[in-house]
Every structure is written in structure tokens, then in C-alpha cells.
């Protein structure tokens, strides 16, 4: 299953799908790290609204994506972690693994976070 | 008897207290109440029926002599009815067959005493009065057979203690039910999630945070953040008397989960005692924004939300421009 | 209501499948939304453990009743290499694979009861239960 990736100005937006397998996720990682470079994106939004589970593998992969795209100059914001999923992640002890990644409630907020970073001079225009 | 409640609820009283055939056998065995006792008691039954009336008269004289017990029998009609019931109750003690029906009947009576609010000490005191009264009469009636009187009286003691055990159990059962209901009410004691302004929530937590409530608090907070798109939530624990390491960890987890959703949590109202205690037990709240009181929490929240408070006094009020 | 659901775990797509099945069963049993997620997450970790270390195995989901309490029991069984040091495997952050090392201890935290038996060279069986609150 492939993940829809939208390009919005300097940013990429990927909407993760609920039936994604581990293989799909790893594939997504490759694609995003590549595309961030190709489009010279300054920000990446990972939308996880549709996910029904965020287990240790998914969390690790998202963190790896964030770290890898950051090496290629883009900041990552994770959007749409639902209440019960946030709770499960904390119970699992996964919250600490994502401590370096920004999170936002919705797309609007995520865009605002990335825009602020751009205004702070992190971003060319 | 009309004052007893319907069959169904009393059936469940047996169940609630856990009276099964086996339990009845256990209780009887423990009291060493056996067939010999039944025979012993049946043999004094004629005498018992003979002294029933004077005993009841003495019994109520004593009851009515004390303010504490008198209040239950103000109405003469009630008194007459209760007297008759009480006489039947005592008469039953020497009629054998201390089986399931007997026990069910005794439980009902215990429940009635509990319901009208008769104190346990009065129940026990009156039983003591009754036993002493009966002892005198029993030994009088069997002047030539003191040994028999003693045996019968000891058998009577066993049945009476069986009764008292059952009555006390109904009292305890009712209290336990009450406690259960109160606990449930406590659980339902809501922690309101207040929307203060756009994207800002306040949760004033009052009372003890046991694990069920702590879990509920987390769920409510996270749900509300999702539903209202709050960016900042203030959890005020001024009204929480005690924060141990377990509650502190729970608060930490909640803050962490909120962060994953994209919201910041500010913890306010940590009393000096709680702050000291948390440091002493080694809870690390350094990852959590804490402020001393709700006011400074609000100020911090407004800063996070990008608000700036400006006095309105020197500005013309727009709402006064329109009549 | 189906009493027992048995799902063979052979590849990572099965992890998704078993999660969905567990959700359906748990919802029927009356678990709340947040508990459904906890169960699905725990199951995800257990199934991945099978794929990663034993290649294949099975997961059995069943309902359990104890007095008035209703619950769901997950049994994850494989005939893989087994776990040499269970105590160590249950420590946070310990992993011999590509995971975060939170899989087993994490799954234990998500469930109410957790039991693990394993023998080197013979495989691993994990039994975990969660009760409806």
C-alpha cells in the first residue's frame, strides 16, 4: 500500500494509512528521505490521524524519518496522534523516543510551526 | 409480614451475605449447634411458651425505660404490632428446625433493625436482657432439674449467637453497600474540563486521585484536547491533598501523552508540602511546566498562545458606542 | 460471538490482520476505545516479535470469563529460537533485533496479566489477558 504524499510549497505532507505494514512504512521512509531532497523541502508533515495503532516499530520508523530528513535540511512535524493512541504510546514508553520530534494537533498548527521556523531564518524564500 | 420487603430482594439478601447450604452447615458446626440442641430446646418449648408473655412485658418495660430505644416505639399501634412480632420471634427460638427458612427469616429481621436505625449496641443489649430474663425463668421452671435447665440454656445460647451473627452480617452488608455506593459516587465525581478561551483548557482536580480517577482524568483531558483543539491545558491540583510517586508518574504520563498530541500541559497548584515530598521521593517533574498557582499558570498559558494582556481602561469601549 | 480466533503469523501483513481481528473481538466484549487501542498495540508488539525472531507462529484470541468479569486473552506461540534470558528480554531497551527493545516489556504494561514461557531452541509462548474495566 502506498502512502499519498502531497507537496505544498516548501513542505511535503504524507498521510499514513491504517493498513500499512512494516514493509510499507520502510518504503515510505526511503521515498520521503529521497523526495525531501528532490523538492528541496524545508518541512515534512507526517499525518497519522488515520492510524489505529502506533507501536514501537511505527514510532521508531517515524523517528528515523524525522532524523534522516533533518540531515537533509527539513524539519518534521507529526500531526494527528489521537488521544487513545497517545495514551497507549506513553504506556509503552514510546513517548521518550519521539521527544525530539515536534507534534501538532492539526495540519493548520503544523503549518504554523513550520512557517515560524522559516521566519526565524531557518528557511530560504 | 407487611413491613418486610418482598421475597425477591430478600432472596438476594441471602445471596449478598453469601448464605449457602454449606455456609449454614459451617455456621452451625462452628457453634456446635446440632440435633441434640434442637431436642433440648424443643423439650423446654412448653415452658418457653408459658413465660413468653411476662418476658415480653419485661422486655418492653426495659426498652421503654431508655430514651435511646424509646424513640423507636412512640406510636402505641406500632408498639403493639412490634410486640407481637417480637413474641413470635422469641417463640421461634425453641421450636427447632434451624434451617434455611429460619435463617432467611432471621436475616430479614436483622435487615429491618438496620433499616429503622436501631443501634447495634441496643440490639445486643436487649438480647442480653432477654437471655438473663429467660435464664431466671428457665431455672425456676426446672427447679428440680437444674442440669437440664443448664443444658437447654446453653443450647439456647448457640441459637441466639447464630441469630446475632446473622443480624450483624446484615448490618455489615448494608454498610458495605453504602460504602460501595459512595465510592461509586466518588468515581463519578467529575473533573470538569473548562474551556477558558480559544484553545485553552483548565482542569481543576479536587480530591484524592486514586488510580481509577487518575485514569479517568487522563482520558478526559486527552479527549478534550482532541475535541476542542486546545493548545494548552492547565491541570490545577490545588485541591489534591496528596501526590505520591504513583500519582506523579500518572501526571507525567498524561503530560507526555498531551505533548504527543501537540498540546502543552501546565501543572499548577503544587503546595509546598507536595513539592517537598516529590523532591524527597525523587520524582522528576523537570520535563513538565509547573507554576506556583493558577494565576501564573494562566499567564504562562497566554504567553504560549501568543496573547498579551493590555489594560482596557484607557481605551474607549466599543460596546458603549451603540445605544 | 466467535469464541476463539486463530491467526497464523508469517509476514508483517499478518500483524495488521491480527490487530484488526482483535479490535473486532474486543469491541464485542465491551472494551472502551482507549482499551481497544492498548490491546491492538500490545498485539502488534507480540505479533512483530514472532515475525522478527521466529519467522512464523500463531496468535490465538479468545474471550475469558471470571465470575462477572469479561476479558480477552491473547496467546502468541512460536517454535522459533526461544528466549535465553527472559528476565533480560523483559527489561526496557533491551533488544537483539531491530526493535526499540520496548516490545515485550511494553506489551506487558499494556495488558493486565502477562505470562511468558520460553525454552532455548524450542520456542516461546506468551499469554496475556486484559479485563473489561
Short mmCIF file of C-alpha atoms in Angstrom, two decimals, chain B:
data_model
loop_
_atom_site.label_atom_id
_atom_site.label_comp_id
_atom_site.label_asym_id
_atom_site.label_seq_id
_atom_site.Cartn_x
_atom_site.Cartn_y
_atom_site.Cartn_z
CA UNK B 1 -45.45 -9.58 57.42
CA UNK B 2 -46.11 -6.36 55.64
CA UNK B 3 -43.12 -4.47 56.98
CA UNK B 4 -40.76 -6.94 55.42
CA UNK B 5 -39.86 -6.27 51.85
CA UNK B 6 -40.73 -8.55 49.01
CA UNK B 7 -39.39 -12.03 48.52
CA UNK B 8 -37.05 -11.27 45.66
CA UNK B 9 -34.94 -8.68 47.39
CA UNK B 10 -34.62 -10.87 50.50
CA UNK B 11 -33.56 -13.81 48.40
CA UNK B 12 -30.81 -11.67 47.16
CA UNK B 13 -30.01 -10.69 50.74
CA UNK B 14 -29.15 -14.36 51.36
CA UNK B 15 -27.00 -14.29 48.27
CA UNK B 16 -25.42 -10.95 49.12
CA UNK B 17 -24.33 -12.16 52.51
CA UNK B 18 -23.25 -15.43 50.98
CA UNK B 19 -25.55 -17.77 52.89
CA UNK B 20 -25.49 -21.08 51.07
CA UNK B 21 -26.42 -24.52 52.38
CA UNK B 22 -22.77 -25.08 53.00
CA UNK B 23 -22.38 -21.80 54.85
CA UNK B 24 -25.36 -22.70 57.07
CA UNK B 25 -23.76 -26.06 57.85
CA UNK B 26 -20.47 -24.27 58.60
CA UNK B 27 -22.05 -21.80 60.96
CA UNK B 28 -23.95 -24.48 62.79
CA UNK B 29 -20.85 -26.66 63.05
CA UNK B 30 -18.79 -23.78 64.38
CA UNK B 31 -21.37 -23.09 67.09
CA UNK B 32 -21.61 -26.83 67.70
CA UNK B 33 -25.32 -26.47 67.21
CA UNK B 34 -26.68 -29.93 66.47
CA UNK B 35 -29.66 -32.20 66.76
CA UNK B 36 -29.13 -32.64 70.49
CA UNK B 37 -29.59 -28.92 70.91
CA UNK B 38 -32.77 -28.98 68.88
CA UNK B 39 -34.15 -31.71 71.11
CA UNK B 40 -33.05 -29.84 74.21
CA UNK B 41 -34.82 -26.69 73.03
CA UNK B 42 -37.96 -28.48 71.87
CA UNK B 43 -38.23 -30.04 75.33
CA UNK B 44 -38.39 -26.64 77.02
CA UNK B 45 -40.76 -25.23 74.42
CA UNK B 46 -43.89 -25.67 76.59
CA UNK B 47 -42.19 -23.78 79.41
CA UNK B 48 -40.98 -21.14 76.94
CA UNK B 49 -44.47 -20.57 75.57
CA UNK B 50 -45.66 -20.20 79.16
CA UNK B 51 -43.14 -17.49 80.06
CA UNK B 52 -43.42 -15.75 76.67
CA UNK B 53 -45.89 -13.10 77.79
CA UNK B 54 -44.21 -11.96 81.01
CA UNK B 55 -40.81 -11.95 79.26
CA UNK B 56 -42.15 -9.71 76.50
CA UNK B 57 -43.65 -7.37 79.09
CA UNK B 58 -40.33 -7.06 80.92
CA UNK B 59 -38.51 -6.72 77.63
CA UNK B 60 -40.53 -3.69 76.55
CA UNK B 61 -40.51 -2.14 80.00
CA UNK B 62 -36.75 -2.15 79.77
CA UNK B 63 -36.75 -0.88 76.19
CA UNK B 64 -39.08 1.99 77.02
CA UNK B 65 -37.06 2.97 80.06
CA UNK B 66 -34.30 4.32 77.87
CA UNK B 67 -34.62 7.41 75.70
CA UNK B 68 -32.35 5.87 73.07
CA UNK B 69 -34.62 2.89 72.44
CA UNK B 70 -37.92 4.53 73.36
CA UNK B 71 -37.85 6.72 70.23
CA UNK B 72 -38.43 3.67 68.05
CA UNK B 73 -41.79 2.90 69.66
CA UNK B 74 -43.58 6.24 70.02
CA UNK B 75 -46.75 5.11 68.28
CA UNK B 76 -48.80 2.77 70.54
CA UNK B 77 -50.11 0.89 67.49
CA UNK B 78 -46.62 0.30 66.24
CA UNK B 79 -45.62 -0.83 69.71
CA UNK B 80 -48.40 -3.40 69.82
CA UNK B 81 -47.52 -4.77 66.41
CA UNK B 82 -43.82 -4.94 67.18
CA UNK B 83 -44.52 -6.65 70.47
CA UNK B 84 -46.49 -9.38 68.74
CA UNK B 85 -43.73 -9.82 66.16
CA UNK B 86 -41.10 -9.91 68.86
CA UNK B 87 -43.04 -12.55 70.78
CA UNK B 88 -43.20 -14.73 67.69
CA UNK B 89 -39.52 -14.14 67.18
CA UNK B 90 -38.61 -15.35 70.66
CA UNK B 91 -41.08 -18.23 70.49
CA UNK B 92 -39.36 -19.43 67.34
CA UNK B 93 -36.10 -19.94 69.27
CA UNK B 94 -37.38 -23.08 70.95
CA UNK B 95 -39.22 -24.62 68.01
CA UNK B 96 -36.33 -26.38 66.28
CA UNK B 97 -35.65 -26.52 62.55
CA UNK B 98 -32.80 -24.00 62.42
CA UNK B 99 -32.59 -24.39 58.66
CA UNK B 100 -32.53 -22.20 55.58
CA UNK B 101 -36.03 -20.80 56.15
CA UNK B 102 -35.17 -19.98 59.72
CA UNK B 103 -32.01 -18.20 58.67
CA UNK B 104 -33.74 -16.29 55.92
CA UNK B 105 -36.33 -15.12 58.42
CA UNK B 106 -33.58 -14.01 60.84
CA UNK B 107 -31.79 -12.10 58.11
CA UNK B 108 -34.96 -10.22 57.26
CA UNK B 109 -35.36 -9.18 60.85
CA UNK B 110 -31.76 -8.07 61.02
CA UNK B 111 -32.34 -6.00 57.90
CA UNK B 112 -35.44 -4.39 59.43
CA UNK B 113 -33.49 -3.44 62.56
CA UNK B 114 -30.77 -1.96 60.44
CA UNK B 115 -33.27 -0.07 58.30
CA UNK B 116 -35.04 1.58 61.21
CA UNK B 117 -31.63 2.53 62.53
CA UNK B 118 -31.64 0.53 65.76
CA UNK B 119 -28.07 0.76 67.03
CA UNK B 120 -26.15 -2.49 67.27
CA UNK B 121 -25.44 -1.87 70.96
CA UNK B 122 -29.20 -1.69 71.61
CA UNK B 123 -29.80 -4.91 69.69
CA UNK B 124 -27.08 -6.70 71.65
CA UNK B 125 -28.08 -5.10 74.95
CA UNK B 126 -31.69 -6.20 74.53
CA UNK B 127 -30.65 -9.72 73.63
CA UNK B 128 -28.55 -9.83 76.79
CA UNK B 129 -31.52 -8.59 78.81
CA UNK B 130 -33.71 -11.26 77.22
CA UNK B 131 -31.25 -14.07 77.95
CA UNK B 132 -30.87 -13.11 81.60
CA UNK B 133 -34.62 -12.87 81.97
CA UNK B 134 -35.13 -16.24 80.34
CA UNK B 135 -32.39 -17.85 82.42
CA UNK B 136 -34.14 -16.95 85.65
CA UNK B 137 -37.47 -18.27 84.43
CA UNK B 138 -35.95 -21.41 82.97
CA UNK B 139 -34.20 -22.34 86.20
CA UNK B 140 -37.34 -21.50 88.15
CA UNK B 141 -39.46 -23.75 85.92
CA UNK B 142 -36.95 -26.61 86.28
CA UNK B 143 -36.17 -26.23 89.93
CA UNK B 144 -35.65 -29.97 90.35
CA UNK B 145 -33.66 -30.43 87.15
CA UNK B 146 -31.03 -27.70 87.21
CA UNK B 147 -28.80 -29.78 84.95
CA UNK B 148 -31.46 -29.93 82.29
CA UNK B 149 -32.13 -26.21 82.61
CA UNK B 150 -28.43 -25.51 82.10
CA UNK B 151 -28.20 -27.75 79.03
CA UNK B 152 -31.27 -26.13 77.50
CA UNK B 153 -29.95 -22.69 78.26
CA UNK B 154 -26.58 -23.47 76.63
CA UNK B 155 -28.41 -24.74 73.55
CA UNK B 156 -30.45 -21.56 73.53
CA UNK B 157 -27.20 -19.56 73.66
CA UNK B 158 -25.99 -21.28 70.49
CA UNK B 159 -29.16 -20.44 68.58
CA UNK B 160 -29.10 -16.89 69.88
CA UNK B 161 -25.49 -16.47 68.78
CA UNK B 162 -26.44 -17.86 65.37
CA UNK B 163 -29.11 -15.14 65.26
CA UNK B 164 -26.74 -12.42 66.34
CA UNK B 165 -24.16 -13.46 63.76
CA UNK B 166 -26.78 -13.16 61.06
CA UNK B 167 -28.08 -9.82 62.32
CA UNK B 168 -24.58 -8.38 62.50
CA UNK B 169 -23.92 -9.62 58.97
CA UNK B 170 -26.97 -7.79 57.66
CA UNK B 171 -25.73 -4.62 59.36
CA UNK B 172 -22.28 -5.05 57.84
CA UNK B 173 -23.77 -5.89 54.46
CA UNK B 174 -25.85 -2.72 54.40
CA UNK B 175 -22.85 -0.64 55.41
CA UNK B 176 -20.73 -2.24 52.70
CA UNK B 177 -23.40 -1.47 50.16
CA UNK B 178 -23.45 2.11 51.32
CA UNK B 179 -19.68 2.37 51.11
CA UNK B 180 -19.78 0.85 47.62
CA UNK B 181 -22.36 3.40 46.52
CA UNK B 182 -20.35 6.23 47.97
CA UNK B 183 -17.23 5.00 46.24
CA UNK B 184 -19.13 4.89 43.01
CA UNK B 185 -20.35 8.41 43.60
CA UNK B 186 -16.76 9.45 44.22
CA UNK B 187 -15.74 7.88 40.96
CA UNK B 188 -18.41 9.79 39.18
CA UNK B 189 -17.25 12.94 40.88
CA UNK B 190 -16.41 14.66 37.67
CA UNK B 191 -13.29 16.58 36.96
CA UNK B 192 -14.72 19.31 34.79
CA UNK B 193 -12.76 20.35 31.76
CA UNK B 194 -13.27 24.08 31.43
CA UNK B 195 -12.75 26.00 28.22
CA UNK B 196 -11.31 29.27 29.28
CA UNK B 197 -10.79 30.72 25.88
CA UNK B 198 -9.93 29.60 22.39
CA UNK B 199 -7.54 26.66 22.64
CA UNK B 200 -7.06 26.86 26.40
CA UNK B 201 -8.45 24.33 28.88
CA UNK B 202 -8.39 24.24 32.66
CA UNK B 203 -8.86 21.10 34.74
CA UNK B 204 -9.33 21.79 38.41
CA UNK B 205 -8.69 18.49 40.15
CA UNK B 206 -10.22 18.15 43.60
CA UNK B 207 -9.91 15.22 45.95
CA UNK B 208 -7.86 12.10 46.15
CA UNK B 209 -6.53 10.83 42.84
CA UNK B 210 -6.78 7.07 43.14
CA UNK B 211 -5.91 5.02 40.12
CA UNK B 212 -9.38 4.86 38.59
CA UNK B 213 -9.87 8.60 38.84
CA UNK B 214 -6.36 9.31 37.63
CA UNK B 215 -7.03 7.17 34.59
CA UNK B 216 -10.31 8.93 34.01
CA UNK B 217 -8.62 12.30 34.31
CA UNK B 218 -6.10 11.35 31.65
CA UNK B 219 -8.77 10.10 29.32
CA UNK B 220 -10.90 13.21 29.80
CA UNK B 221 -8.01 15.57 29.30
CA UNK B 222 -6.76 13.88 26.15
CA UNK B 223 -10.27 13.59 24.69
CA UNK B 224 -10.94 17.25 25.41
CA UNK B 225 -7.69 18.31 23.83
CA UNK B 226 -8.68 16.37 20.73
CA UNK B 227 -12.24 17.68 20.69
CA UNK B 228 -11.51 21.34 21.36
CA UNK B 229 -8.14 21.51 19.60
CA UNK B 230 -6.67 23.01 22.72
CA UNK B 231 -3.04 24.01 22.51
CA UNK B 232 -2.57 24.47 26.21
CA UNK B 233 -4.17 22.72 29.15
CA UNK B 234 -3.74 23.75 32.75
CA UNK B 235 -4.11 20.99 35.32
CA UNK B 236 -4.61 22.61 38.70
CA UNK B 237 -4.01 20.27 41.64
CA UNK B 238 -4.52 22.82 44.44
CA UNK B 239 -7.40 20.62 45.63
CA UNK B 240 -5.42 17.39 45.66
CA UNK B 241 -4.34 16.59 49.21
CA UNK B 242 -1.66 14.08 48.35
CA UNK B 243 0.58 13.34 45.40
CA UNK B 244 2.60 10.18 45.75
CA UNK B 245 5.04 8.80 43.22
CA UNK B 246 2.30 6.81 41.52
CA UNK B 247 0.07 9.84 41.01
CA UNK B 248 3.07 11.93 39.98
CA UNK B 249 4.01 9.33 37.38
CA UNK B 250 0.48 9.33 36.13
CA UNK B 251 0.54 13.09 35.77
CA UNK B 252 3.85 12.80 33.94
CA UNK B 253 2.37 10.27 31.54
CA UNK B 254 -0.62 12.49 30.92
CA UNK B 255 1.58 15.46 30.17
CA UNK B 256 3.63 13.32 27.84
CA UNK B 257 0.58 11.98 26.01
CA UNK B 258 -0.76 15.52 25.60
CA UNK B 259 2.55 16.56 24.11
CA UNK B 260 2.35 13.73 21.60
CA UNK B 261 -1.00 15.15 20.54
CA UNK B 262 0.57 18.54 20.14
CA UNK B 263 -0.63 20.28 23.29
CA UNK B 264 1.28 21.68 26.23
CA UNK B 265 0.22 20.94 29.79
CA UNK B 266 0.93 23.31 32.65
CA UNK B 267 0.72 21.88 36.14
CA UNK B 268 -0.30 24.39 38.78
CA UNK B 269 -1.06 24.45 42.46
CA UNK B 270 1.68 22.25 43.89
CA UNK B 271 1.63 23.06 47.59
CA UNK B 272 4.93 23.49 49.45
CA UNK B 273 4.37 20.11 51.12
CA UNK B 274 3.70 18.33 47.85
CA UNK B 275 6.67 19.98 46.15
CA UNK B 276 8.96 18.93 49.02
CA UNK B 277 7.53 15.43 49.05
CA UNK B 278 8.02 14.97 45.32
CA UNK B 279 11.64 16.05 45.59
CA UNK B 280 12.13 13.74 48.56
CA UNK B 281 10.76 10.69 46.78
CA UNK B 282 12.77 11.56 43.70
CA UNK B 283 10.04 12.27 41.17
CA UNK B 284 11.47 14.19 38.27
CA UNK B 285 8.99 16.78 37.04
CA UNK B 286 11.62 18.77 35.19
CA UNK B 287 10.03 17.84 31.86
CA UNK B 288 6.76 19.37 33.00
CA UNK B 289 5.92 23.04 33.07
CA UNK B 290 4.86 23.84 36.59
CA UNK B 291 3.84 27.14 38.11
CA UNK B 292 3.07 28.04 41.67
CA UNK B 293 -0.58 28.93 41.23
CA UNK B 294 -3.40 29.11 38.72
CA UNK B 295 -2.77 32.78 38.04
CA UNK B 296 0.80 32.31 36.94
CA UNK B 297 -0.30 29.19 35.07
CA UNK B 298 -2.78 31.29 33.12
CA UNK B 299 -0.12 33.88 32.39
CA UNK B 300 2.20 31.19 31.09
CA UNK B 301 -0.59 29.70 29.01
CA UNK B 302 -1.40 33.06 27.47
CA UNK B 303 2.24 33.56 26.64
CA UNK B 304 2.31 30.18 24.90
CA UNK B 305 -0.84 31.07 22.99
CA UNK B 306 0.59 34.43 21.98
CA UNK B 307 -1.80 36.60 23.97
CA UNK B 308 -0.72 39.81 25.63
CA UNK B 309 -2.82 41.34 28.38
CA UNK B 310 -3.38 45.06 27.97
CA UNK B 311 -5.40 47.18 30.40
CA UNK B 312 -8.63 48.29 28.75
CA UNK B 313 -9.17 51.39 30.94
CA UNK B 314 -7.55 53.93 28.63
CA UNK B 315 -9.29 52.65 25.53
CA UNK B 316 -12.79 53.69 24.50
CA UNK B 317 -15.23 50.82 24.95
CA UNK B 318 -16.78 49.97 21.64
CA UNK B 319 -19.92 48.43 23.13
CA UNK B 320 -20.92 51.81 24.59
CA UNK B 321 -20.88 53.47 21.22
CA UNK B 322 -24.16 51.81 20.29
CA UNK B 323 -27.23 52.65 22.34
#
